[in-house]
Short mmCIF file of C-alpha atoms and ligand atoms in Angstrom, two decimals:
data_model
loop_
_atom_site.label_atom_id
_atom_site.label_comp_id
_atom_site.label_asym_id
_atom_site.label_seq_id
_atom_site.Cartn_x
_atom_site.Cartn_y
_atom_site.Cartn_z
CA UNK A 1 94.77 42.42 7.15
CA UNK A 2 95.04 40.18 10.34
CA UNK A 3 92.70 37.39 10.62
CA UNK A 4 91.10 38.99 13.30
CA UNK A 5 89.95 42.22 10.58
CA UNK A 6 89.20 40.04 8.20
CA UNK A 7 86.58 38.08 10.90
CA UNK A 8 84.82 41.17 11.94
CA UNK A 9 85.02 42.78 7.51
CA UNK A 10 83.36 39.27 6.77
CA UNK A 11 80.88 39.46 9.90
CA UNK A 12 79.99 43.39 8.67
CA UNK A 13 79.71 42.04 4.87
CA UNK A 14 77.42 39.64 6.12
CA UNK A 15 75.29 42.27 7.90
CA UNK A 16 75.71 44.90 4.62
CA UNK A 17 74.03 41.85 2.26
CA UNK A 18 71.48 40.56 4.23
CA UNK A 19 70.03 44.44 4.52
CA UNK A 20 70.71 44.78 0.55
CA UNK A 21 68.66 41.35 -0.29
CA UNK A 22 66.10 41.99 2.54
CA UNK A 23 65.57 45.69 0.52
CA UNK A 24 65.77 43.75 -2.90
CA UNK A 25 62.79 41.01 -1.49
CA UNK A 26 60.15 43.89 0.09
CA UNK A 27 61.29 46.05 -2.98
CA UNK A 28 59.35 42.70 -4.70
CA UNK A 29 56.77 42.54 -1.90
CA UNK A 30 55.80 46.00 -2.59
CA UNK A 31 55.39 45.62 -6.64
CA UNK A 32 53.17 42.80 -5.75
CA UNK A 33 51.00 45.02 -3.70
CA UNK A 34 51.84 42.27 -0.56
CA UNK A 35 53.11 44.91 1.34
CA UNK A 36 50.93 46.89 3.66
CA UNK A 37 50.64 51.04 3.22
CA UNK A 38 51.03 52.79 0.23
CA UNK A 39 54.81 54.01 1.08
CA UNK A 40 58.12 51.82 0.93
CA UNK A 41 61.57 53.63 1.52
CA UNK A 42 64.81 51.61 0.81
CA UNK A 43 68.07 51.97 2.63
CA UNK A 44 70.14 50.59 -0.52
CA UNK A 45 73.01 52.72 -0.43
CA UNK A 46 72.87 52.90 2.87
CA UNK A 47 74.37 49.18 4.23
CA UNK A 48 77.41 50.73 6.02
CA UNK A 49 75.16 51.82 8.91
CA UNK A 50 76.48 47.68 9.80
CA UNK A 51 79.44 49.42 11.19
CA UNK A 52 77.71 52.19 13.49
CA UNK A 53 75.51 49.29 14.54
CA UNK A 54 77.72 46.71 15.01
CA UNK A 55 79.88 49.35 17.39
CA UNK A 56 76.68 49.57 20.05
CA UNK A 57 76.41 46.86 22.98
CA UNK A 58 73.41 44.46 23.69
CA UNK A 59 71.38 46.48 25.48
CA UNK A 60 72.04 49.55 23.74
CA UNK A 61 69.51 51.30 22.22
CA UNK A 62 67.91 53.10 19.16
CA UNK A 63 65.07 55.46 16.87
CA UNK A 64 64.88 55.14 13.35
CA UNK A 65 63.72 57.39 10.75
CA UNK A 66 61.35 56.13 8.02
CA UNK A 67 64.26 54.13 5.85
CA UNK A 68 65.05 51.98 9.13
CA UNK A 69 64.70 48.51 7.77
CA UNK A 70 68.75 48.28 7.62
CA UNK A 71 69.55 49.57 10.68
CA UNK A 72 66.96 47.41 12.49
CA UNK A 73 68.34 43.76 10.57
CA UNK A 74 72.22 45.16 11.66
CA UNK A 75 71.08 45.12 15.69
CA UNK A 76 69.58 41.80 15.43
CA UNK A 77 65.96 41.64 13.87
CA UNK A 78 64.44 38.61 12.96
CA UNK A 79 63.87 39.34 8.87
CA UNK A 80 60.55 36.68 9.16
CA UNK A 81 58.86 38.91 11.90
CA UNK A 82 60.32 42.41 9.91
CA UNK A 83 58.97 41.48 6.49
CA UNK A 84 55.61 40.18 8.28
CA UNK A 85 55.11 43.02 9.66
CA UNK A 86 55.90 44.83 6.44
CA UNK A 87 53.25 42.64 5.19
CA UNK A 88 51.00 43.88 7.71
CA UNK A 89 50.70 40.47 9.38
CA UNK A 90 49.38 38.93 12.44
CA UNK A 91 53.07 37.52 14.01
CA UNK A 92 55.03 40.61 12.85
CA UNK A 93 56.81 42.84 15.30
CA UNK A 94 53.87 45.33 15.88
CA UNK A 95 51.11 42.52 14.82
CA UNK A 96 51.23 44.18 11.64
CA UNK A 97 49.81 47.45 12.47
CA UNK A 98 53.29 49.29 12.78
CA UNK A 99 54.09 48.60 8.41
CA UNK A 100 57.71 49.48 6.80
CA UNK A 101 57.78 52.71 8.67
CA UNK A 102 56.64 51.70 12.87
CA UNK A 103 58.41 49.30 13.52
CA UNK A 104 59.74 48.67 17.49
CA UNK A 105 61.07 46.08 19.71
CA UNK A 106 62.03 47.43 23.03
CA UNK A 107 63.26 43.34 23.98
CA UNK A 108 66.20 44.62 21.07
CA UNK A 109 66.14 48.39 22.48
CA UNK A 110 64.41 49.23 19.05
CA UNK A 111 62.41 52.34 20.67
CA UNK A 112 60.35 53.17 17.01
CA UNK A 113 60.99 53.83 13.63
CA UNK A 114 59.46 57.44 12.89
CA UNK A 115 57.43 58.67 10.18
CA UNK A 116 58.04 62.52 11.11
CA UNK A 117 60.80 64.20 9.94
CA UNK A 118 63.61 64.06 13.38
CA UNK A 119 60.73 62.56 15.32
CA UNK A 120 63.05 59.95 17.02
CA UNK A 121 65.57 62.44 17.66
CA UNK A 122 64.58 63.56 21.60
CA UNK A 123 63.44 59.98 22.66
CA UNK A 124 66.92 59.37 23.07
CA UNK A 125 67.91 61.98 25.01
CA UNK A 126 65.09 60.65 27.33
CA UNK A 127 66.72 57.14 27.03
CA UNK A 128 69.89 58.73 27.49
CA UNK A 129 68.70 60.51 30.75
CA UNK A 130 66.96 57.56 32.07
CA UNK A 131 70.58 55.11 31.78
CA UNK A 132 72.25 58.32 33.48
CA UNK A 133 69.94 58.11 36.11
CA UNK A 134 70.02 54.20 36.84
CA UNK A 135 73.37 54.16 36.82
CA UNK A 136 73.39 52.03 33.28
CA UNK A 137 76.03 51.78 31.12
CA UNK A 138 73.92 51.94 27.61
CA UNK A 139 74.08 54.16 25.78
CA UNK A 140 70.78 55.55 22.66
CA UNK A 141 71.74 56.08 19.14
CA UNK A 142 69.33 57.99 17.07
CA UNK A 143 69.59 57.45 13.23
CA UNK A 144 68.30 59.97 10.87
CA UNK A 145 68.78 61.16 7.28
CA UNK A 146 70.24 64.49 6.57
CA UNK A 147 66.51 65.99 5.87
CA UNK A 148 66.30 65.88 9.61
CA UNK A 149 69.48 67.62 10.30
CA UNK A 150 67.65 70.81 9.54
CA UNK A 151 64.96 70.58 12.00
CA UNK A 152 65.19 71.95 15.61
CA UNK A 153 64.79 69.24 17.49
CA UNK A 154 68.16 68.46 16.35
CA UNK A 155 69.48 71.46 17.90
CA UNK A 156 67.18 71.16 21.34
CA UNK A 157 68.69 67.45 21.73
CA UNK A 158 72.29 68.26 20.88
CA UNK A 159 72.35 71.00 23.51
CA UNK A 160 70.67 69.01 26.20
CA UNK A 161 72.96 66.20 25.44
CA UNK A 162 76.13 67.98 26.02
CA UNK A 163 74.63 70.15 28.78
CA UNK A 164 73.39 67.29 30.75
CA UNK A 165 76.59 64.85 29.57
CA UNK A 166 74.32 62.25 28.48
CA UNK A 167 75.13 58.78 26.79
CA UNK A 168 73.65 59.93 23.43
CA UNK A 169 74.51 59.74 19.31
CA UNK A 170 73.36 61.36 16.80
CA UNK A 171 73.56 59.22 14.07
CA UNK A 172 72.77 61.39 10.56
CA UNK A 173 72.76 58.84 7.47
CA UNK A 174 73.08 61.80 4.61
CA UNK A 175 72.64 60.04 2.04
CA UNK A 176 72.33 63.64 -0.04
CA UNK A 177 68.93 64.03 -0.16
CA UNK A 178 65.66 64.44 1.73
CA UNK A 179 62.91 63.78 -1.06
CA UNK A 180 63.98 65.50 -4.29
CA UNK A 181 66.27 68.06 -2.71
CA UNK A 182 69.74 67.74 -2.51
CA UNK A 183 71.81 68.60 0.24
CA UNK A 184 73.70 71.15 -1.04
CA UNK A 185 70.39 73.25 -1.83
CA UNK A 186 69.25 72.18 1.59
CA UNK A 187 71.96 74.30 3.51
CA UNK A 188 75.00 76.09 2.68
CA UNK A 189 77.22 73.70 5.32
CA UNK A 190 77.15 70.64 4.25
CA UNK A 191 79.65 69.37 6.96
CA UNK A 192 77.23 68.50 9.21
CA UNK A 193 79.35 67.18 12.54
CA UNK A 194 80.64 70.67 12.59
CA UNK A 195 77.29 72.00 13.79
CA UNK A 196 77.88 69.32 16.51
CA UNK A 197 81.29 70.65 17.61
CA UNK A 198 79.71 73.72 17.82
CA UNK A 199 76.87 72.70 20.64
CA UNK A 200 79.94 70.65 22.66
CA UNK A 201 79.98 66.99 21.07
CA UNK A 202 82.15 64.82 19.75
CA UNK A 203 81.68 65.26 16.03
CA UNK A 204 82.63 63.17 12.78
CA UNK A 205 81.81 62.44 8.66
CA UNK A 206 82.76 59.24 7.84
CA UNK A 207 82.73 58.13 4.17
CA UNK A 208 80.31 55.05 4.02
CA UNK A 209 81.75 52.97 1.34
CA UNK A 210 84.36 51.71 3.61
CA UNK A 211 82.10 50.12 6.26
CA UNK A 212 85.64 49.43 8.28
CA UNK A 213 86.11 52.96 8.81
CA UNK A 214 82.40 53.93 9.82
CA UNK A 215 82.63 51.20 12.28
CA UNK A 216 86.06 52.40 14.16
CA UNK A 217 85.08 55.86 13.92
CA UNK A 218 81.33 54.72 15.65
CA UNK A 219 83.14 53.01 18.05
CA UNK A 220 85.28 56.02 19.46
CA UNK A 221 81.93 57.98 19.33
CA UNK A 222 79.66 55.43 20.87
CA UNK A 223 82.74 55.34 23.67
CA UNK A 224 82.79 58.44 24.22
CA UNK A 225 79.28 58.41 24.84
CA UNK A 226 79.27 56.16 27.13
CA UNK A 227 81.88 57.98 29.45
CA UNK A 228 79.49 61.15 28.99
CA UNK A 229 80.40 63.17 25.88
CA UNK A 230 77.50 62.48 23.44
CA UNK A 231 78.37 62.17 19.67
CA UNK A 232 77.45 62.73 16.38
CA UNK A 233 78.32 61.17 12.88
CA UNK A 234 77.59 62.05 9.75
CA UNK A 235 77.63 59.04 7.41
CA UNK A 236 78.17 59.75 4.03
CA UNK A 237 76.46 57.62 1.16
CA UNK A 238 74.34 58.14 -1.69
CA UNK A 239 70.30 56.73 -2.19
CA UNK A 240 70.64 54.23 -4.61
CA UNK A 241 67.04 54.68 -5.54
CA UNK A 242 64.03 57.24 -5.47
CA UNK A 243 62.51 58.12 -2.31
CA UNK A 244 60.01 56.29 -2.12
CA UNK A 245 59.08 53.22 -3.98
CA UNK A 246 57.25 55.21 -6.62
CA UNK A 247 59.61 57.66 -7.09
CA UNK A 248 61.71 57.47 -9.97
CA UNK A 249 63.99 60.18 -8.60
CA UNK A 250 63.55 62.71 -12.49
CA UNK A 251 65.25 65.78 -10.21
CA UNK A 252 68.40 64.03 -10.61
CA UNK A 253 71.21 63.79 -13.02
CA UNK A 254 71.60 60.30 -14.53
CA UNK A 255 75.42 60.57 -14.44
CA UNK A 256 75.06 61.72 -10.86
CA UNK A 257 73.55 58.26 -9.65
CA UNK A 258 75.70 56.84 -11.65
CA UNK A 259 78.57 58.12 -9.67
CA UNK A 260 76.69 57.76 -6.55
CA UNK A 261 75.90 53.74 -7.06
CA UNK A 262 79.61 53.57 -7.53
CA UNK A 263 80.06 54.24 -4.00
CA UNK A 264 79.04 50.63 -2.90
CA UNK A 265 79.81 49.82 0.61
CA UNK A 266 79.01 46.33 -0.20
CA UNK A 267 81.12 46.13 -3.12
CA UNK A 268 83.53 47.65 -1.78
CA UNK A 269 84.00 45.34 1.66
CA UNK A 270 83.56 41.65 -0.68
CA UNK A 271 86.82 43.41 -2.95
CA UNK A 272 88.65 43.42 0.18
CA UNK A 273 87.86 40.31 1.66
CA UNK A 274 89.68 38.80 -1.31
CA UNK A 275 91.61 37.54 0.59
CA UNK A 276 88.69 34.91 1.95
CA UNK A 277 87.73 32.14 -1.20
CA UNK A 278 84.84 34.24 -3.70
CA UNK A 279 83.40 30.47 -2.98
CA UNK A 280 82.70 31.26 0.17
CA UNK A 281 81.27 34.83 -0.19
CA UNK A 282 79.39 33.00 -3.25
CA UNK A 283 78.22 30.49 -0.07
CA UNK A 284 77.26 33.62 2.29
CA UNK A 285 74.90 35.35 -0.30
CA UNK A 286 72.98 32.15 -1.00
CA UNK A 287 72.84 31.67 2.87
CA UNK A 288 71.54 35.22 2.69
CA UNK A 289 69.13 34.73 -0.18
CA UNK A 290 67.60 31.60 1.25
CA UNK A 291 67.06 33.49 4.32
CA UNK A 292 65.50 36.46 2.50
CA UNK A 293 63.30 34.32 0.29
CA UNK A 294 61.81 32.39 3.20
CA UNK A 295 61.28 35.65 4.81
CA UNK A 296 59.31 36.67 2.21
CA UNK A 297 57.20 33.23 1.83
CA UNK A 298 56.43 33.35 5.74
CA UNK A 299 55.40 36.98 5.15
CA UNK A 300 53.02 35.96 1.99
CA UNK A 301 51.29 32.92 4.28
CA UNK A 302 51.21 34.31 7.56
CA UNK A 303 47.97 35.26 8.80
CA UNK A 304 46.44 38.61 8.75
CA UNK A 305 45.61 40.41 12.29
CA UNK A 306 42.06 39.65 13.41
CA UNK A 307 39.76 41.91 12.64
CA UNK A 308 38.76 42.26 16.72
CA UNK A 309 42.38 43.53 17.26
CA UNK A 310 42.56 46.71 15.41
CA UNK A 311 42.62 48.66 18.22
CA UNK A 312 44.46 46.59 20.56
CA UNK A 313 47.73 48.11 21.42
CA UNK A 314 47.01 51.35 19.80
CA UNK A 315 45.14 52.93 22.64
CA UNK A 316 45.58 53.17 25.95
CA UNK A 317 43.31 50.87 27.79
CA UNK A 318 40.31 52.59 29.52
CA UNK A 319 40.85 55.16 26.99
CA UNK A 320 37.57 56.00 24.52
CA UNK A 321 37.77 53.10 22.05
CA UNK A 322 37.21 54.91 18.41
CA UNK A 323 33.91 53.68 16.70
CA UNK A 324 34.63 51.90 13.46
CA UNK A 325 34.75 54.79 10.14
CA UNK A 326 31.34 53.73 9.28
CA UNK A 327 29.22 53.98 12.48
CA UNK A 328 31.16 57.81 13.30
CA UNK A 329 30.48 58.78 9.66
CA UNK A 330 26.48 57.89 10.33
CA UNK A 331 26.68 59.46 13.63
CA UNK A 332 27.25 62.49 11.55
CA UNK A 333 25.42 62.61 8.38
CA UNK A 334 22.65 60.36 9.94
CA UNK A 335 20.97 58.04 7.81
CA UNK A 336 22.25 59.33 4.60
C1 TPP B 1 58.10 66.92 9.99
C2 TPP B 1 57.96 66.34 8.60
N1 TPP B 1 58.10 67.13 7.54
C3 TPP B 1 57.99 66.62 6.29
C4 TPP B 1 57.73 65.29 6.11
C5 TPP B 1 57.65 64.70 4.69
N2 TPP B 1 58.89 63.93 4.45
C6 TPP B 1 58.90 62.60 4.58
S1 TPP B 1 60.43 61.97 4.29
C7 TPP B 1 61.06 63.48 3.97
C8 TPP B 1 62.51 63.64 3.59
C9 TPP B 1 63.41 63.20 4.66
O1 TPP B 1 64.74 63.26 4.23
P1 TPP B 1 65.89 62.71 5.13
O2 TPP B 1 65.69 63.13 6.53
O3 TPP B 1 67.16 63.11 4.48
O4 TPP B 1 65.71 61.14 5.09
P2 TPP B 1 65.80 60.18 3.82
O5 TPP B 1 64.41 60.08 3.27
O6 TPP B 1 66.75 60.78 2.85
O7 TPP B 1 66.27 58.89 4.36
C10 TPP B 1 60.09 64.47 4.09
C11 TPP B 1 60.35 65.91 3.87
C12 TPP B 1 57.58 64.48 7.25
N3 TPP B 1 57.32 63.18 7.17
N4 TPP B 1 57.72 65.01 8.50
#
């Protein structure tokens, strides 16, 4: 490998473990109950998105789904601010009212994490129009898991993507399952680019263990995009863990995830960079890990939002301000 592939493997390995120990530290956040919300999704499994992310441009930008903490950290989050607002605190991105699964930062093009199933998927075929229009040279990646790749907004997008030659992708991160049902019950083609060949895009799968790969593959579709023929990869990878937090994932076949967690991008990029002294990968993780523990600390002290801001940022100004649960609920039932 020339020194110049083994500078950008290292620089993607660094990326791939800071999302795995950020997931491993608000995994521990969460069992404490010092997260905020009931719901936690992990992206472990999921690291090689570093490669799709590290293919995009300052000034690109991108929707998440609900599993978006990764994706986020790879374009350049500050993990203090991320796991604040996790924490539901005053100084994270969205003052703590946007939790694990709304976070944004339009300053780092992040326009929203999405709780709805494909619910980021159009935005950026509005940013898309919008850098067509101004003459920009960005281009919007949407990431999604392959849940979403059955809904029709998918479809709607795609097709006014191509029509319009806009500088979209479609990022799908199938990671074989949307809740407890596995892909293959899902739909009966499971090569999902193929459905964007079909509506005029540039189409891929990549595998995701070798984040290399996902990232030269990104690149040609990202580049494409950008000279007006929209693109769509399907990353391949396997959820480490349940769904959510809580879920112990019982639908599936213990030698099945234990197949699946042998598909490690992370793993699989540190056996490569062999090559480089396993001192100094030993030296990166504990960088990492400091960095992910005081993340967590900041997130445990910071202070909560004040109680006056609840609605601050949440509705439009001049807008109807809601009344607080208690006063609407004695508007109705009176005094009772
Ligand atoms: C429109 C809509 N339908 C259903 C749900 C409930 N739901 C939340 S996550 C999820 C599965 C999504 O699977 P996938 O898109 O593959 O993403 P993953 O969780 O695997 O990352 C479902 C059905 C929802 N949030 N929104």
């Amino acid at each position: 490998m020339s020194s110049g592939g083994n500078r950008l493997l290292l620089d993607l390995y660094r990326t791939m473990r800071r999302i795995r120990t950020f997931e491993e530290r608000v995994n521990e956040l969460f069992v404490r109950g010092q997260s905020a919300g009931s719901m936690l999704h992990m992206s472990i499994g999921e690291e090689s998105v570093a490669g799709v992310c590290k293919a995009m441009e300052p000034g690109d930008s991108f929707t998440t789904h609900h599993r978006g903490h990764g994706i986020f950290i790879a374009r350049g989050a500050d993990t203090k601010r991320m796991m604040a607002e996790i924490a539901g605190k005053e100084d994270g991105y969205c003052s703590g009212k946007g939790g694990s699964m709304h976070i944004a930062d339009m300053r780092l093009g992040h326009l929203g994490a999405n709780a709805i199933v494909g619910g980021g998927i159009p935005h950026v075929v509005g940013a898309g129009l919008s850098y067509r229009n101004r003459k920009l040279s960005h281009v919007s990646v949407a990431f999604f898991g392959d849940g979403a790749a059955q809904q029709g907004i998918l479809y709607e997008a795609m097709n006014m993507a191509a029509l319009w030659k806009l500088p979209v992708v479609f990022c799908c991160i199938n990671n074989q399952y949307g809740m407890g049902t596995r892909i293959d019950r899902a739909t009966a083609n499971t090569n999902l680019h193929e459905r964007a060949l079909a509506f005029g895009l540039n189409g891929v799968t990549i595998d995701g263990r070798d984040v290399e790969e996902v990232h030269e593959a990104a690149e040609r579709m990202i580049n494409g995009a950008r000279n007006g023929k929209p693109g769509f990869i399907a990353l391949n990878c396997y959820r480490f863990f349940g769904h959510a937090r809580l879920d112990k994932s019982p639908y599936r076949d213990p030698v099945e995830e234990t197949e699946g967690r042998r598909k490690d991008a992370v793993a699989n990029a540190r056996a490569k960079l062999a090559t480089a002294s396993s001192a100094e990968l030993d030296e990166l993780d504990e960088t990492v890990t400091r960095e992910m523990n005081a993340a967590v600390d900041h997130a445990v002290a910071a202070a909560a939002p004040a109680r006056d801001s609840m609605f601050r940022d949440v509705y439009a100004p001049r807008e109807p301000q809601p009344r607080p649960l208690r006063q609407h609920l004695s508007g109705i039932l009176g005094g009772h």
